[in-house]
Coordinates of C-alpha atoms in Angstrom, one line a residue:
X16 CA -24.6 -13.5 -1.5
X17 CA -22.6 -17.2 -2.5
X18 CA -19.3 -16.3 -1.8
X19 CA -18.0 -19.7 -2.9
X20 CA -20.3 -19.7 -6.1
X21 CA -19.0 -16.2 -7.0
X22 CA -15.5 -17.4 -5.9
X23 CA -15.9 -19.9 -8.1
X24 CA -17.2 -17.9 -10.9
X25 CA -14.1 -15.8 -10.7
X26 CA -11.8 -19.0 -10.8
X27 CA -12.9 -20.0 -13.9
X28 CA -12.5 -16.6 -15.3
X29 CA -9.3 -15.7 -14.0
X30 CA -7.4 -19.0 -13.5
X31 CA -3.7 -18.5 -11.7
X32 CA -4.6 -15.0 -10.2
X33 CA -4.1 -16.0 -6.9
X34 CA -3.4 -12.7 -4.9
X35 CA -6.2 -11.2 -6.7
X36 CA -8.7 -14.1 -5.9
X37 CA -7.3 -14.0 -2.4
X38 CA -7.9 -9.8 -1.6
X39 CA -11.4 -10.6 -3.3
X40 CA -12.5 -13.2 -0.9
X41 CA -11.6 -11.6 2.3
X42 CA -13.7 -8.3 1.1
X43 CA -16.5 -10.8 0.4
X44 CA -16.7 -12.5 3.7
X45 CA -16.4 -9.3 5.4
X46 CA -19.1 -7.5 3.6
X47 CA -21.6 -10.5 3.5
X48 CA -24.1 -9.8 5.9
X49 CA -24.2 -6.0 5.4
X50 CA -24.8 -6.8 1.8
X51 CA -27.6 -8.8 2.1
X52 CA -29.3 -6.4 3.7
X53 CA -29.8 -4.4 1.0
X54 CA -31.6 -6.5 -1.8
X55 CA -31.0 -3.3 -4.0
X56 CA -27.4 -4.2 -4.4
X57 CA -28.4 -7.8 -5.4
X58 CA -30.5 -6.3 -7.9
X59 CA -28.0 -3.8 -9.4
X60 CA -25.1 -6.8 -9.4
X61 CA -22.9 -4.6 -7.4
X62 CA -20.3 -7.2 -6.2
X63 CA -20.5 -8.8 -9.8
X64 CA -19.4 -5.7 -11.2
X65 CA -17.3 -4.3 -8.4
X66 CA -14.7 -6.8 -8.1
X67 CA -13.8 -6.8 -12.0
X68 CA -11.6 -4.1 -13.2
X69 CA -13.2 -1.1 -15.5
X70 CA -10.2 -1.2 -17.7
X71 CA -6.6 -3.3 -18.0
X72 CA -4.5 -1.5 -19.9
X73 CA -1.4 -3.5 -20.9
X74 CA 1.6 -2.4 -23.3
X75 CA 5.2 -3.5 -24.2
X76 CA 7.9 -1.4 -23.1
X77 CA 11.3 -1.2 -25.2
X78 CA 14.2 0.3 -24.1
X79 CA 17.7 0.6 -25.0
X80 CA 20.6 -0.3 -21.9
X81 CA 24.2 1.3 -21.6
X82 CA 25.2 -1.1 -23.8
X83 CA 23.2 -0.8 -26.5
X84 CA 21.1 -4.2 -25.6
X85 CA 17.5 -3.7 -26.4
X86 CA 15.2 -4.8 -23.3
X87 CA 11.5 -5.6 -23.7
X88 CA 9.2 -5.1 -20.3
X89 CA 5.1 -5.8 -19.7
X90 CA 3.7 -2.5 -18.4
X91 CA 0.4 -2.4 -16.9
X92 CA -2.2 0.1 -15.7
X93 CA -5.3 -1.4 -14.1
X94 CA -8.1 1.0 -13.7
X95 CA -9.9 -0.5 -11.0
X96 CA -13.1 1.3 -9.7
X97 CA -14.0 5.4 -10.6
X98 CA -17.1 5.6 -8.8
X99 CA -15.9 8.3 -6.3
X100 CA -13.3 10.3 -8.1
X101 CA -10.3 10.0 -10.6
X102 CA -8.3 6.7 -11.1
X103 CA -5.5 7.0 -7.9
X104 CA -3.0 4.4 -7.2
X105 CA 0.8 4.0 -7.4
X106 CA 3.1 2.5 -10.1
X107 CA 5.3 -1.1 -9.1
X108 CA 8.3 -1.4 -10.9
X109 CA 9.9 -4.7 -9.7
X110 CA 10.1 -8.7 -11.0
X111 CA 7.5 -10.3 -9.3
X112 CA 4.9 -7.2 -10.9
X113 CA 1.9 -9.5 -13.2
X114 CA -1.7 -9.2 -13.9
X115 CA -2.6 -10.5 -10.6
X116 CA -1.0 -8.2 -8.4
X117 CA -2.1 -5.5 -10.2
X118 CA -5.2 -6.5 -10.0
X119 CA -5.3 -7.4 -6.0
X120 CA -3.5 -4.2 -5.5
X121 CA -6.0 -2.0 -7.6
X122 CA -9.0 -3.7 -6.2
X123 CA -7.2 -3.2 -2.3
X124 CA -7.0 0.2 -3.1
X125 CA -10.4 1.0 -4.4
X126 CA -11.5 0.7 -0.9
X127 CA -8.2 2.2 0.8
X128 CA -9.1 5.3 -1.4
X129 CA -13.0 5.5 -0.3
X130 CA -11.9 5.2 3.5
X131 CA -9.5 8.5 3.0
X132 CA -12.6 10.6 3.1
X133 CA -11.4 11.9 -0.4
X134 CA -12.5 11.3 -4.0
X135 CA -10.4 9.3 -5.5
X136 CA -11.1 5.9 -7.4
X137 CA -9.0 3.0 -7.7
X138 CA -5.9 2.0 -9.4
X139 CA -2.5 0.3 -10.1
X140 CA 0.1 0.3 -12.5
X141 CA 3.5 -0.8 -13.2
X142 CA 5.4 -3.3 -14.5
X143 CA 8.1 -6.1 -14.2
X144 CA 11.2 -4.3 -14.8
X145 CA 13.6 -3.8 -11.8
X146 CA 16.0 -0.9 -10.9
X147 CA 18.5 -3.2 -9.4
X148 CA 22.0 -2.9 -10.5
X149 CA 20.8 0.0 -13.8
X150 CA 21.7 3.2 -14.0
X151 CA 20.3 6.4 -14.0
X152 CA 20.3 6.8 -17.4
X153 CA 19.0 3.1 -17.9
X154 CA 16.1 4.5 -15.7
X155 CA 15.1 7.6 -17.1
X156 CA 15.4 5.6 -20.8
X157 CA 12.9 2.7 -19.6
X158 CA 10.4 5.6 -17.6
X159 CA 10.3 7.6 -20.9
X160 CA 9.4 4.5 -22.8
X161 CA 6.8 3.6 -20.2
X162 CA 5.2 6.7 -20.3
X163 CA 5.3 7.0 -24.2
X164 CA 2.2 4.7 -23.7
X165 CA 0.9 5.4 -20.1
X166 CA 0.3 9.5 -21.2
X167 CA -2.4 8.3 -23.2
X168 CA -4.7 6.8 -20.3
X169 CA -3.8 9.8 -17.7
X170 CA -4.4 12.8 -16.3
X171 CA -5.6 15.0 -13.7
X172 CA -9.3 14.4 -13.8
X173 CA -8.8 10.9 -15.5
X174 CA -6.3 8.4 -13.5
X175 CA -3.2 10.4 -11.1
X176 CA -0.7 7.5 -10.3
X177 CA 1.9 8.1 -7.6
X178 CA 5.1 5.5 -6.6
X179 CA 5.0 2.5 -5.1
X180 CA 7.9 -0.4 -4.7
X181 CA 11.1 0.7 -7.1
X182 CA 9.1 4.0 -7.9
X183 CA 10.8 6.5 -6.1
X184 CA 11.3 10.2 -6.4
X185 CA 14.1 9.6 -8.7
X186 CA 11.6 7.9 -11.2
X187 CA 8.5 9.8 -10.7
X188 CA 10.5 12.9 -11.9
X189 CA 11.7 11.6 -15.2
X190 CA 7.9 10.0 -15.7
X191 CA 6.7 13.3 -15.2
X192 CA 9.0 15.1 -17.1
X193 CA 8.1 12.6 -20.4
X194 CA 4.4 13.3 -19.4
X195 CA 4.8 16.9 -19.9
X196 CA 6.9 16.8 -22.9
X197 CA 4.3 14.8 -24.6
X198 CA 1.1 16.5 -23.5
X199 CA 2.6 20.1 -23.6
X200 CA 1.6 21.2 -20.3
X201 CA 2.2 21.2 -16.4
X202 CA -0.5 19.6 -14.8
X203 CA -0.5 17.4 -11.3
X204 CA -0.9 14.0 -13.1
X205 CA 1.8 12.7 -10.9
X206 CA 1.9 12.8 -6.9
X207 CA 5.1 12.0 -5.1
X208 CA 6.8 14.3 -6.9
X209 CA 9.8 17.0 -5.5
X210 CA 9.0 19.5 -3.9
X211 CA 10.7 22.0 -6.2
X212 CA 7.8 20.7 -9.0
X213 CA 4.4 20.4 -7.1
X214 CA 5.4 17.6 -4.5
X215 CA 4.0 17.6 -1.0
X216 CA 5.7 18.2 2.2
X217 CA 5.9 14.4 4.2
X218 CA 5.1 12.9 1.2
X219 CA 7.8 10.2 1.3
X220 CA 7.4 9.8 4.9
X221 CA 3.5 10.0 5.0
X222 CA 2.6 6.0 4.7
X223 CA 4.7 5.4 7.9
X224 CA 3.5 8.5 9.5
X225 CA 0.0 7.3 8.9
X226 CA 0.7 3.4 9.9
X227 CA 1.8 5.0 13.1
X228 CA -0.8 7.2 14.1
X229 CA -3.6 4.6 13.3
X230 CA -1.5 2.1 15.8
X231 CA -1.1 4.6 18.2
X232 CA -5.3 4.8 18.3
X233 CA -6.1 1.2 18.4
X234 CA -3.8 0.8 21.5
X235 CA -5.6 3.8 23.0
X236 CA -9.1 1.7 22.8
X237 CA -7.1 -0.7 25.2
X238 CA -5.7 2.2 27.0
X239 CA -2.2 1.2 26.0
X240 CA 0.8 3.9 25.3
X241 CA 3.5 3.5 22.6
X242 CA 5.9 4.9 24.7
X243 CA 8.6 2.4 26.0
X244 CA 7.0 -0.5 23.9
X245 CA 9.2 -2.1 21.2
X246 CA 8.4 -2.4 17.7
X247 CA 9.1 -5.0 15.0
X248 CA 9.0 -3.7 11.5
X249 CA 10.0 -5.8 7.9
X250 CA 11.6 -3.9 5.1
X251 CA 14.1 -1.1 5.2
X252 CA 12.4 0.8 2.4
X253 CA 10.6 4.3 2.2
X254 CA 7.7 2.6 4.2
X255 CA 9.9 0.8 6.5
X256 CA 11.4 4.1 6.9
X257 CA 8.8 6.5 8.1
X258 CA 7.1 4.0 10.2
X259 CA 10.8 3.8 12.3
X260 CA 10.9 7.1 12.4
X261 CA 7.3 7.9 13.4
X262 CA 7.3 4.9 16.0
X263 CA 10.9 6.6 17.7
X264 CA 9.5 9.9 17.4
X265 CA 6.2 8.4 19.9
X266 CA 8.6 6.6 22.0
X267 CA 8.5 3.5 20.6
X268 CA 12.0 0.9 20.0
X269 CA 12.4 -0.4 16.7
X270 CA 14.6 -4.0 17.1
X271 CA 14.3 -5.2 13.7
X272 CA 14.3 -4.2 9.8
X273 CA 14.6 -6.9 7.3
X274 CA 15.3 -7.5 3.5
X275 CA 15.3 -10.2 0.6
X276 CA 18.5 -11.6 2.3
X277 CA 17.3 -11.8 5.9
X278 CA 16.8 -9.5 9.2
X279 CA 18.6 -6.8 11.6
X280 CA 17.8 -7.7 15.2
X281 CA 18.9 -4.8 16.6
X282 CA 18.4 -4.8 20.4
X283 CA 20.3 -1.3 21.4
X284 CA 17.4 0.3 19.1
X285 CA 16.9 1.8 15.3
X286 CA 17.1 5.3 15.6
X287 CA 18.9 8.7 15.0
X288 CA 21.8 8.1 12.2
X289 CA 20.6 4.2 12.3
X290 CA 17.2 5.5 11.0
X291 CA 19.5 7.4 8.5
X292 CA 21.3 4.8 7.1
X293 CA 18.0 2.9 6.0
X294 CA 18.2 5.4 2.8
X295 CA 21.2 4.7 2.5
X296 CA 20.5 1.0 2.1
X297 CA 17.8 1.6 -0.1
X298 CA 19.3 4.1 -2.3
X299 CA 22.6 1.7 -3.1
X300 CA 20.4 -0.4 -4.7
X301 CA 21.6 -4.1 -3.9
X302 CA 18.4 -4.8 -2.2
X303 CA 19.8 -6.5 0.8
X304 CA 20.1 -5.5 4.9
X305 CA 23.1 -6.8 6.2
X306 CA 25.7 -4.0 5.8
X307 CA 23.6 -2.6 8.7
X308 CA 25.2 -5.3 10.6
X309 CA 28.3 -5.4 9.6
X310 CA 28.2 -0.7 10.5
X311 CA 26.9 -0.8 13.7
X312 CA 27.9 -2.8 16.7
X313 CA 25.4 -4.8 18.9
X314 CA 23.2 -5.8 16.3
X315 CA 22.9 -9.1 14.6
X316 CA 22.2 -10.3 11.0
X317 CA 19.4 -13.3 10.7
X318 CA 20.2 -14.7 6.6
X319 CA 16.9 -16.1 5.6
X320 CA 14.9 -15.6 8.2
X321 CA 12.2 -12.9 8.9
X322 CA 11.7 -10.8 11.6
X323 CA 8.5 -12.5 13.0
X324 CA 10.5 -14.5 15.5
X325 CA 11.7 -12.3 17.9
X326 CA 9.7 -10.9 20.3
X327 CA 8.5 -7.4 20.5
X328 CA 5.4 -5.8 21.4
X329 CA 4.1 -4.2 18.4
X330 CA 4.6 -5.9 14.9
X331 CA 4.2 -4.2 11.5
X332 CA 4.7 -5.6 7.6
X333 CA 6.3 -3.0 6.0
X334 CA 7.2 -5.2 2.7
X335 CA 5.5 -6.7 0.6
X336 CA 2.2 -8.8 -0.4
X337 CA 1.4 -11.8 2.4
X338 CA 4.9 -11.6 3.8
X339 CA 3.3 -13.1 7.1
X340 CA 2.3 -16.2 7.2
X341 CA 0.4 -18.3 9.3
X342 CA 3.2 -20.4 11.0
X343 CA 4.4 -16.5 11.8
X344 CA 1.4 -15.8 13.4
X345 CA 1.4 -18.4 15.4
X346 CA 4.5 -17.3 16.9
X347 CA 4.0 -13.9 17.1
X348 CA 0.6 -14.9 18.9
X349 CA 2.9 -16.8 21.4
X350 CA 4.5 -13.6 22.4
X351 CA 1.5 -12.0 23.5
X352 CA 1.7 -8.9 21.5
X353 CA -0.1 -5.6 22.2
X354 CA -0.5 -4.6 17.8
X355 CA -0.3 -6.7 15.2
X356 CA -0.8 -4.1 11.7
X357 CA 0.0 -4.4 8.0
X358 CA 1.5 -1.8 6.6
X359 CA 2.4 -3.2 3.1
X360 CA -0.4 -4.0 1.2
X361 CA -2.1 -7.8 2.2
X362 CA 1.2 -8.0 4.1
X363 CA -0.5 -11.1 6.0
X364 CA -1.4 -14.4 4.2
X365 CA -5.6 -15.0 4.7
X366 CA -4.6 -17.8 7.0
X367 CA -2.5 -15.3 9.3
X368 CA -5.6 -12.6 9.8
X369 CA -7.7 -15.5 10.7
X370 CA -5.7 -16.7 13.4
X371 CA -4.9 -13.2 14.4
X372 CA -9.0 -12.3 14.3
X373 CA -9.7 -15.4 16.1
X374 CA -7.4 -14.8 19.1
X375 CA -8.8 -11.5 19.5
X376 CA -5.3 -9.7 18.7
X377 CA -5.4 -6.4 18.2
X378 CA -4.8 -6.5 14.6
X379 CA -5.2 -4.2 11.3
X380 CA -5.4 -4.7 7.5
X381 CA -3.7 -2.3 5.3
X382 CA -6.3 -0.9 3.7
X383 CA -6.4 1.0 6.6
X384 CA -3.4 1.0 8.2
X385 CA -1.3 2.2 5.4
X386 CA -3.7 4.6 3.8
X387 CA -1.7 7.7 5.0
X388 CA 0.5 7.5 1.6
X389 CA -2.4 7.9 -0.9
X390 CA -4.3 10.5 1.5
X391 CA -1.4 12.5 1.0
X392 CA -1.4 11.9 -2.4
X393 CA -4.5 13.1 -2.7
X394 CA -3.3 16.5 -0.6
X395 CA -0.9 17.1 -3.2
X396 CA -3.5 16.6 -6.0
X397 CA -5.5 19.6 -4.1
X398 CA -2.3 22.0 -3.6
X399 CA -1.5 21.1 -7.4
X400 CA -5.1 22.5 -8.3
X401 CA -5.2 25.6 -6.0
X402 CA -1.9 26.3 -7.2
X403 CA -0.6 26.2 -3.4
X404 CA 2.0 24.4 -1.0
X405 CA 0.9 24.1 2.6
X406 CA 3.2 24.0 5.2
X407 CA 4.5 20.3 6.7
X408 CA 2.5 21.1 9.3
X409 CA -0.7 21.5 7.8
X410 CA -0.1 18.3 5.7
X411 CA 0.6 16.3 9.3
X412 CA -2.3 17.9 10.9
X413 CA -4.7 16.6 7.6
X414 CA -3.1 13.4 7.5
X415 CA -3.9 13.5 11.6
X416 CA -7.8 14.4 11.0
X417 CA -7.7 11.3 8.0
X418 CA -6.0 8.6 9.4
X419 CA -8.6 9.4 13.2
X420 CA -11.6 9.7 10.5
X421 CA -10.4 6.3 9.5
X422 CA -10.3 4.7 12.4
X423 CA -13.6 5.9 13.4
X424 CA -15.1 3.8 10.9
X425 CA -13.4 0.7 11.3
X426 CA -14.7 1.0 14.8
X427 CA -18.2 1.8 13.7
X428 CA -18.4 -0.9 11.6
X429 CA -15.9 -3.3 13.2
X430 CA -17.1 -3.4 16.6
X431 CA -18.6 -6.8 17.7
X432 CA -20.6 -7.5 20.4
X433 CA -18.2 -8.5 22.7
X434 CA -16.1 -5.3 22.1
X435 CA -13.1 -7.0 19.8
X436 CA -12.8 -4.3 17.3
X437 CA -12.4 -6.4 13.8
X438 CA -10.6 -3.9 11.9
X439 CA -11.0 -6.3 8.7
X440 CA -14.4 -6.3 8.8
X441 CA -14.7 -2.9 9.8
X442 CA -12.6 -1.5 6.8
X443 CA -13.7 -3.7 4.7
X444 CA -17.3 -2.4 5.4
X445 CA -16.5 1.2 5.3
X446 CA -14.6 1.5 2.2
X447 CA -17.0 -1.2 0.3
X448 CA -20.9 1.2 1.7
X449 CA -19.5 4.5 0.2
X450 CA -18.3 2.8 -3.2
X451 CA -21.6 0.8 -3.3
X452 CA -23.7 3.4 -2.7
X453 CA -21.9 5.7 -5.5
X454 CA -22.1 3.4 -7.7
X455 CA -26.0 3.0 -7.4
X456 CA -26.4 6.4 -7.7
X457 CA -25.0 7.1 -10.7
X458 CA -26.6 3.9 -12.7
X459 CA -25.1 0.2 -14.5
X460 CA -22.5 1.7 -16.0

């Protein structure tokens, strides 16, 4: 394989689409020398065809404010990879959302999906409107619009999206209930949905959950407890959220959360009605962190600064898209951390996880780390085709027996010679063998 010829290749081809180009790179570099040992992928033109999309789907979307105003939006679905089971992946609605993060994000979760141990193919959808500052009536309007086009490419053996950033509960229930209106029939096309409608138990939680039970085992293959450590997470969303209240729950100390406007640093703690008060943040919608200062005593608000600089012993991105660069790294490295783990999706810059890899920190990508949130996803598919709910415990104790089967892998195939556990590589690995290998089987198609 020529990474930089088929780097290259893809430059020319998809000019500008620099998060894309970037996740496609670092799967390449992993992958390389487990690829070339098979001469039948080389033949068949796996990577060729795996790292283009099967299908973009893009489509205006009108909608009508409070006001009367009429609003035009870009929505996307990008149908990544369906070698191993339906199109899964969640729906972005925010300003930054373009081709090339749908793209980075589908292609990301291709391999997230194959690593769950389910079968479900890759996808991502959305588009760039943003809830900030609209209504609920502005909402439901521009998700009915959205999925006026959407129900055509969907379903529950086709493509299942789920939420992502700005695609809450809230919205997923008035996408679902245009789905059904259109299509004349209740069917799990949706996951993330209430729990009075087909939704899973620790569904909103279950990306944090996961995060945190696939930290706690890669300090266990140090021998290290979570227990008295502290713990520096970014965001104050649903992510942010579970992986605060998962980390407490272990005995860990969150210090920080963080927004678009700056950081909390708040050294007393995050937990109990502080953990709380992160909905509440979210669900006022003005996107920003520092009431939290302004409501509870001892803790300090950082403007335009991100959490990175103070010193903790466990860090996780629970943002956005390369939210850690490499001048962070360098300073978290300074701290002599026990974790460094992305939670959001490519929530370090490709700069960041080589310095990270290179030190030997304990450090782990997303595609693994996060991969609790789809897995139970893909629960809630299951219990929407048996026609059952399972318990809250029985979702934890299969989103347990995933994220462990998860970790196993990167282990298997991240484990170097010297012992470092390269979680990149590892995941990387895993997810890319069982796509590879389904796609083979079924033919160049």
């Amino acid at each position: 394989m020529e990474i930089e010829k088929i780097m290259q290749d893809l430059e020319k081809k998809h000019p500008g689409e620099s998060e894309y180009l970037q996740a496609v790179k670092e799967v390449l570099i992993s992958v390389k020398d487990v690829y070339n040992e098979h001469p039948e992928f080389e033949k068949a033109k796996i990577i060729e065809r795996i790292v283009e999309p099967e299908r973009i789907i893009m489509f205006r979307v009108p909608w009508v404010d409070d006001q009367g105003e009429v609003h035009v939006n870009i929505g996307y679905r990008v149908q990544f990879n369906g070698a191993i089971g339906p199109y899964k992946g969640g729906l972005r609605f925010h300003p930054s959302v373009n081709l090339s993060i749908m793209k980075f994000l589908g292609f990301e979760q291709t391999f997230k999906n194959a690593l769950t141990t389910l079968p479900m193919g890759g996808a991502k959808g959305g588009s760039d409107f943003s809830i900030r500052g609209r209504s609920d009536a502005e909402v439901m309007r521009f998700c009915q619009s959205f999925m006026c086009e959407l129900y055509k490419h969907i379903g529950p053996s086709t493509d299942v999206p789920a939420g992502d950033i700005g695609v809450g509960g809230r919205e997923i229930g008035y996408l679902f209930g245009q789905y059904k209106k259109l299509v004349g029939r209740w069917e799990g096309v949706l996951t993330g949905k209430g729990l009075e409608y087909g939704g899973s138990r620790i569904r909103p939680e279950a990306t944090g959950f996961g995060a945190l039970y696939f930290v706690n085992q890669m300090l266990q293959t140090r021998n290290i407890d979570i227990k008295g450590k502290t713990v520096a997470i970014s965001g104050f969303g649903n992510v942010a959220w579970g992986a605060a209240l998962k980390a407490t729950e272990l005995g860990g100390k969150v210090i920080t959360i963080s927004g678009p406007d700056g950081y909390i640093y708040d050294p007393n703690g995050i937990s109990g009605e502080k953990i709380a008060y992160m909905l509440e943040l979210r669900a006022s919608g003005n996107d920003v962190c520092k009431p939290y200062a302004d409501k509870f005593a001892g803790s300090e608000f950082h403007e335009g600064k991100k959490p990175w600089e103070q010193k903790a012993d466990i860090y996780l991105t629970c943002a956005t898209q390369n939210e850690l660069n490499g001048e962070d790294a360098d300073r978290i490295l300074a701290n002599k951390p026990l974790c460094v783990a992305e939670v959001s999706n490519m929530g370090c810059t490709a700069e960041a996880v080589d310095k990270f890899v290179a030190a030997g920190q304990l450090f782990a990508p997303g595609k693994a780390v996060n991969a609790g949130g789809v897995a139970t996803s893909g629960l809630e598919m299951t219990q929407n085709a048996i026609r059952l709910s399972w318990s809250e415990a029985e979702v934890d104790e299969k989103l347990h027996y995933i994220m462990h089967s998860i970790h196993e892998q990167c282990v298997k195939y991240g484990t170097q010679p010297d012992g470092y556990i390269n979680y990149v590589k590892g995941a990387n690995v895993a997810g890319f063998m069982k796509v590879a290998h389904a796609m083979m089987a079924q033919g160049v198609v």
